[in-house]
Each structure stands twice: as structure tokens, then as C-alpha cells.
C-alpha positions as MATLAB code, in Angstrom:
seq = 'MELQPEVSRWDVTPSEAVALQRRLAEQVVLRPPPGLKVERIAGADISTEKGRDTGFGGIVVLDVATLAPVAQSGAAVALTFPYVPGLLSFRELPIVAAAWERLTVRPDVVIFDGQGTAHPRRMGIACHGGLLFGVPSIGCAKSLLVGTYGKLGDARGSTAPIIHRGEVVGMAVRTRKGVQPVYVSPGHLMDLPTAVELVLKVSPKYREPETTRHAHRLVNALRRAGGEAAELELK';
ca = [
      -1.334  -11.176   -8.011;
       1.415   -8.582   -8.220;
       2.092   -6.842   -4.935;
       1.902   -3.094   -4.802;
       4.930   -1.121   -3.577;
       2.762   -0.109   -0.617;
       3.547   -3.441    1.066;
       6.945   -2.037    2.077;
       5.883    1.535    2.754;
       6.821    2.536    6.285;
       6.791    6.360    6.137;
       3.158    6.675    7.180;
       1.181    8.185   10.026;
      -0.937    5.870   12.189;
      -4.113    6.891   10.350;
      -2.435    6.280    6.977;
      -1.225    2.916    8.282;
      -4.795    1.882    9.113;
      -5.946    2.755    5.592;
      -2.954    0.902    4.136;
      -3.773   -2.202    6.170;
      -7.278   -2.234    4.730;
      -5.884   -2.120    1.177;
      -3.227   -4.758    1.835;
      -5.736   -7.108    3.492;
      -7.340   -7.571    0.069;
      -4.089   -9.153   -1.174;
      -3.798  -11.756    1.587;
      -4.326  -15.347    0.387;
      -5.774  -17.619    3.085;
      -4.762  -20.957    1.615;
      -1.380  -22.678    1.382;
       0.376  -23.055   -1.970;
      -0.561  -26.360   -3.666;
       1.656  -29.179   -2.423;
       3.257  -27.115    0.345;
       6.038  -29.203    1.913;
       7.452  -27.771    5.111;
      11.026  -28.861    5.778;
      12.360  -25.598    7.193;
      10.356  -23.297    9.423;
      11.468  -19.950   10.823;
      10.650  -17.760   13.777;
      10.823  -13.967   13.621;
      11.011  -11.648   16.609;
      12.267   -8.232   17.686;
      13.548   -6.791   20.934;
      13.406   -3.170   22.041;
      14.423   -1.326   25.166;
      12.540    1.524   26.758;
      14.250    4.820   26.045;
      16.231    3.500   23.070;
      15.311    4.225   19.478;
      16.838    1.037   18.038;
      15.065   -2.263   17.461;
      16.892   -5.572   17.245;
      15.343   -8.101   14.895;
      16.130  -11.712   14.202;
      15.044  -14.735   12.220;
      16.021  -18.300   13.108;
      15.374  -21.162   10.669;
      14.771  -24.623   12.149;
      14.776  -28.056   10.574;
      11.209  -29.274   11.068;
      12.224  -32.902   11.651;
      14.720  -32.158   14.447;
      13.765  -28.593   15.466;
      17.488  -27.796   15.363;
      18.555  -24.357   14.064;
      20.072  -24.410   10.583;
      20.437  -20.677    9.915;
      19.858  -17.322   11.529;
      20.302  -13.633   10.879;
      19.854  -10.430   12.810;
      19.760   -6.693   12.331;
      19.679   -3.480   14.332;
      17.445   -0.793   12.817;
      16.250    2.598   14.016;
      12.631    2.616   15.192;
      10.626    5.170   13.235;
       7.009    4.281   14.042;
       5.355    4.597   17.467;
       3.986    1.672   19.432;
       0.304    1.504   18.477;
      -1.773   -1.628   19.163;
      -2.937   -3.086   15.849;
      -0.134   -1.380   13.902;
       2.752   -3.506   15.106;
       3.978   -4.362   11.616;
       4.874   -0.739   10.807;
       7.158   -0.621   13.842;
       8.659   -4.102   13.674;
       8.660   -5.309   10.060;
      11.375   -2.908    8.814;
      13.686   -4.544   11.376;
      12.660   -8.095   10.490;
      13.015   -7.228    6.783;
      16.645   -6.211    7.326;
      17.305   -9.579    8.962;
      15.446  -11.361    6.130;
      17.753   -9.779    3.553;
      20.748  -11.292    5.358;
      19.249  -14.748    5.721;
      21.110  -17.361    3.658;
      18.595  -20.217    4.062;
      15.024  -19.492    3.019;
      12.328  -21.129    5.161;
       9.165  -22.716    3.802;
       7.052  -21.023    6.501;
       7.632  -18.141    8.941;
       5.944  -17.970   12.351;
       5.637  -14.435   13.720;
       5.340  -13.614   17.414;
       2.116  -11.679   16.839;
      -1.220  -11.800   15.054;
      -2.228  -12.897   11.589;
      -5.914  -12.561   10.722;
      -6.886  -12.299   14.423;
      -6.673   -8.553   13.996;
      -9.308   -5.792   13.721;
      -8.563   -5.340   10.012;
      -7.439   -8.959    9.402;
      -3.958   -7.619    8.769;
      -1.637   -8.477   11.637;
       2.142   -8.601   11.375;
       2.065  -12.188   10.086;
      -0.189  -11.175    7.165;
       1.936   -8.121    6.367;
       5.185  -10.063    6.734;
       3.962  -12.918    4.567;
       3.005  -10.451    1.831;
       6.326   -8.642    2.143;
       8.475  -11.780    1.952;
       6.208  -13.777   -0.362;
       6.252  -16.737    2.022;
       3.577  -18.744    3.869;
       3.232  -17.215    7.320;
       1.529  -17.790   10.654;
       0.737  -15.554   13.605;
       1.264  -17.139   17.021;
       0.559  -14.618   19.766;
       0.707  -14.783   23.544;
      -2.399  -12.596   24.002;
      -5.629  -11.836   22.186;
      -5.963   -8.620   20.199;
      -9.574   -9.183   19.108;
     -12.259  -11.767   19.589;
     -13.276  -14.293   22.214;
     -13.254  -18.063   22.459;
     -15.300  -20.605   24.360;
     -14.407  -23.625   26.479;
     -10.928  -24.945   25.829;
      -9.909  -28.443   26.904;
      -7.008  -28.858   29.322;
      -5.078  -31.387   27.239;
      -2.247  -30.499   24.876;
      -3.649  -30.052   21.377;
      -7.028  -28.757   22.557;
      -8.393  -25.925   20.428;
     -11.226  -23.389   20.488;
     -12.145  -21.003   17.652;
     -11.540  -17.290   18.185;
     -14.630  -15.397   17.031;
     -14.620  -11.714   16.112;
     -17.627   -9.947   14.590;
     -19.205  -13.326   13.835;
     -16.154  -14.626   11.972;
     -13.588  -17.276   12.933;
     -10.304  -15.347   12.843;
      -8.006  -17.762   14.655;
      -7.707  -20.545   17.188;
      -6.806  -20.736   20.858;
      -4.380  -23.659   21.020;
      -3.212  -25.496   24.121;
       0.416  -26.357   23.422;
       1.056  -27.711   26.908;
      -1.340  -29.355   29.358;
      -2.720  -26.948   31.920;
      -0.817  -23.957   30.547;
      -2.327  -20.814   29.018;
      -2.974  -21.256   25.280;
      -1.332  -19.445   22.413;
      -3.458  -17.669   19.806;
      -2.860  -18.912   16.267;
      -4.094  -17.320   13.060;
      -3.045  -17.578    9.418;
      -0.890  -14.864    7.920;
      -0.497  -15.143    4.122;
      -0.526  -18.242    1.905;
      -1.863  -20.164    4.889;
      -5.113  -21.543    6.303;
      -6.131  -22.019    9.915;
      -5.947  -25.857   10.102;
      -2.436  -25.909    8.636;
      -1.351  -23.071   10.921;
      -2.558  -24.940   14.023;
      -0.944  -28.196   12.860;
       2.425  -26.514   12.302;
       2.393  -24.613   15.591;
       1.712  -27.829   17.489;
       4.442  -29.628   15.531;
       7.061  -27.076   16.594;
       5.822  -26.810   20.207;
       6.706  -30.219   21.687;
       7.600  -29.112   25.221;
       6.816  -25.494   26.004;
       3.957  -23.045   25.641;
       5.701  -21.108   22.889;
       6.861  -22.736   19.655;
      10.554  -23.471   19.303;
      10.662  -20.973   16.435;
       9.678  -18.139   18.761;
      11.936  -19.352   21.576;
      15.022  -19.403   19.345;
      14.224  -16.042   17.715;
      13.575  -14.477   21.124;
      16.934  -15.644   22.442;
      18.690  -14.304   19.346;
      17.193  -10.815   19.468;
      17.813  -10.451   23.189;
      21.454  -11.429   22.649;
      21.668   -8.878   19.842;
      20.211   -6.179   22.054;
      22.691   -6.961   24.830;
      25.509   -6.840   22.287;
      24.268   -3.503   20.967;
      23.592   -4.978   17.531;
      27.290   -5.381   16.828;
      27.140   -9.164   16.550;
      24.298   -9.504   14.079;
      25.471  -12.973   13.099;
      25.829  -14.702   16.438;
      26.881  -18.337   16.397;
      24.117  -20.905   16.362;
      23.602  -22.313   19.833;
];
């Protein structure tokens, strides 16, 4: 399916953004490409500071076997869209897209620090970002935006479906014993079982996946540097 130019349209009002999400949601494919082999997996994140109109975005690509960083890129971009719950992609994706353009190693999958289908219109930042970049994507959020889940086991790897309006939209996933779960949902070119499997694979020690941890460190360093060192050395 050919994507419409609307996928990268950012000059919208919040009400126009809601309508655009509904149209774009029809383009999301909730299954992985046939024979998907994941050797490189990326995390995407942004950092902002209250009172500043610049967002600092970054992408870090990890080797799945070792979870070591193999590439990264960053960008500083003016924020043009307000903070509105459920419309995160219109504020953050232009910044992540600038970092994506600079990225020299393309990942097989991108994990976003936000929602995929666990979203009121099934169009979280992971869905929008996956459509924009044409890459399998996953949402791995620290809090719920919609839905509820039932009893979740205490052991690492325990899961419980997130239900919203009678539909399974994601999974609460315990990545560390006795620690609050993360909330996983597919973005684009992804299904829920594969998304959960990959998040657990890249979360061997901490609550958050290594993809998010590396991207978070990068964007905070960029913000502290004022965006001047968009290509910080791999740590």
C-alpha cells in the first residue's frame, strides 16, 4: 500500500491531528513482514525542557545478540505542536525523523518510548513512526494511555492483556521480578506476540529495554549540550 503524504504532515491543529490519526490508522499493518529477522534493533526517544521550544531527539541502534550500540544519531528541532495526550507523535516525530535521516545503520525494528495500538485511535507514536519510516515498530510505554489489565504474575516474563473497548490492544509485561510492568503494543508491521518477545529479549536486567535506556541517555546528553553535539561518541 502506498503511503499518503499525510503521514509526514505536521502543520495541523489538534482536532485535525485526531482526524489524521483516524485516516492513518487504516494503513497500519499488524503483522511482521514474512521472514522478519531481527539483528539490529533501535530505540527512539526525545528530551524537552520546560520553557524551551527545542526538542532533542535521538535513535540508538543495538546489536540484538550483544545489546551493544552499533550506531546512533541525534537532532535538535523546534517544537511546533503542543503537548496533548494521545497526539504525542505530532510533537515528537518531526524530531525523531530528523535523527532518522542522519542514521547510517538502518535497524530491523524500532522500539518507541510510547504507545503503539494501545491508544484511543489505535495510532500511537509507534504506529505513526513505523508508517513514516517504513520499518517494523513497537510501542513500549511506562504508563497506560487506555485500557485495563487483570492479574499479572510477579515473575519476569509475566504478561496480562490490556483490554480497551473489548479489544486486546497491548500487553502488560513484567520485565523484572517485582517491578512495575511496561506496556507493550505493536506499532506497524508488527504483531503483539513478536512485540512482547522482542521487548523481553532487549530487557535482560532493568524495567526498561536497553533500546530505551540508550536512547534516553543520548537525548539527555544532547539537551545538556544544547544540540551542538548531535553525533556524540558511542559509550
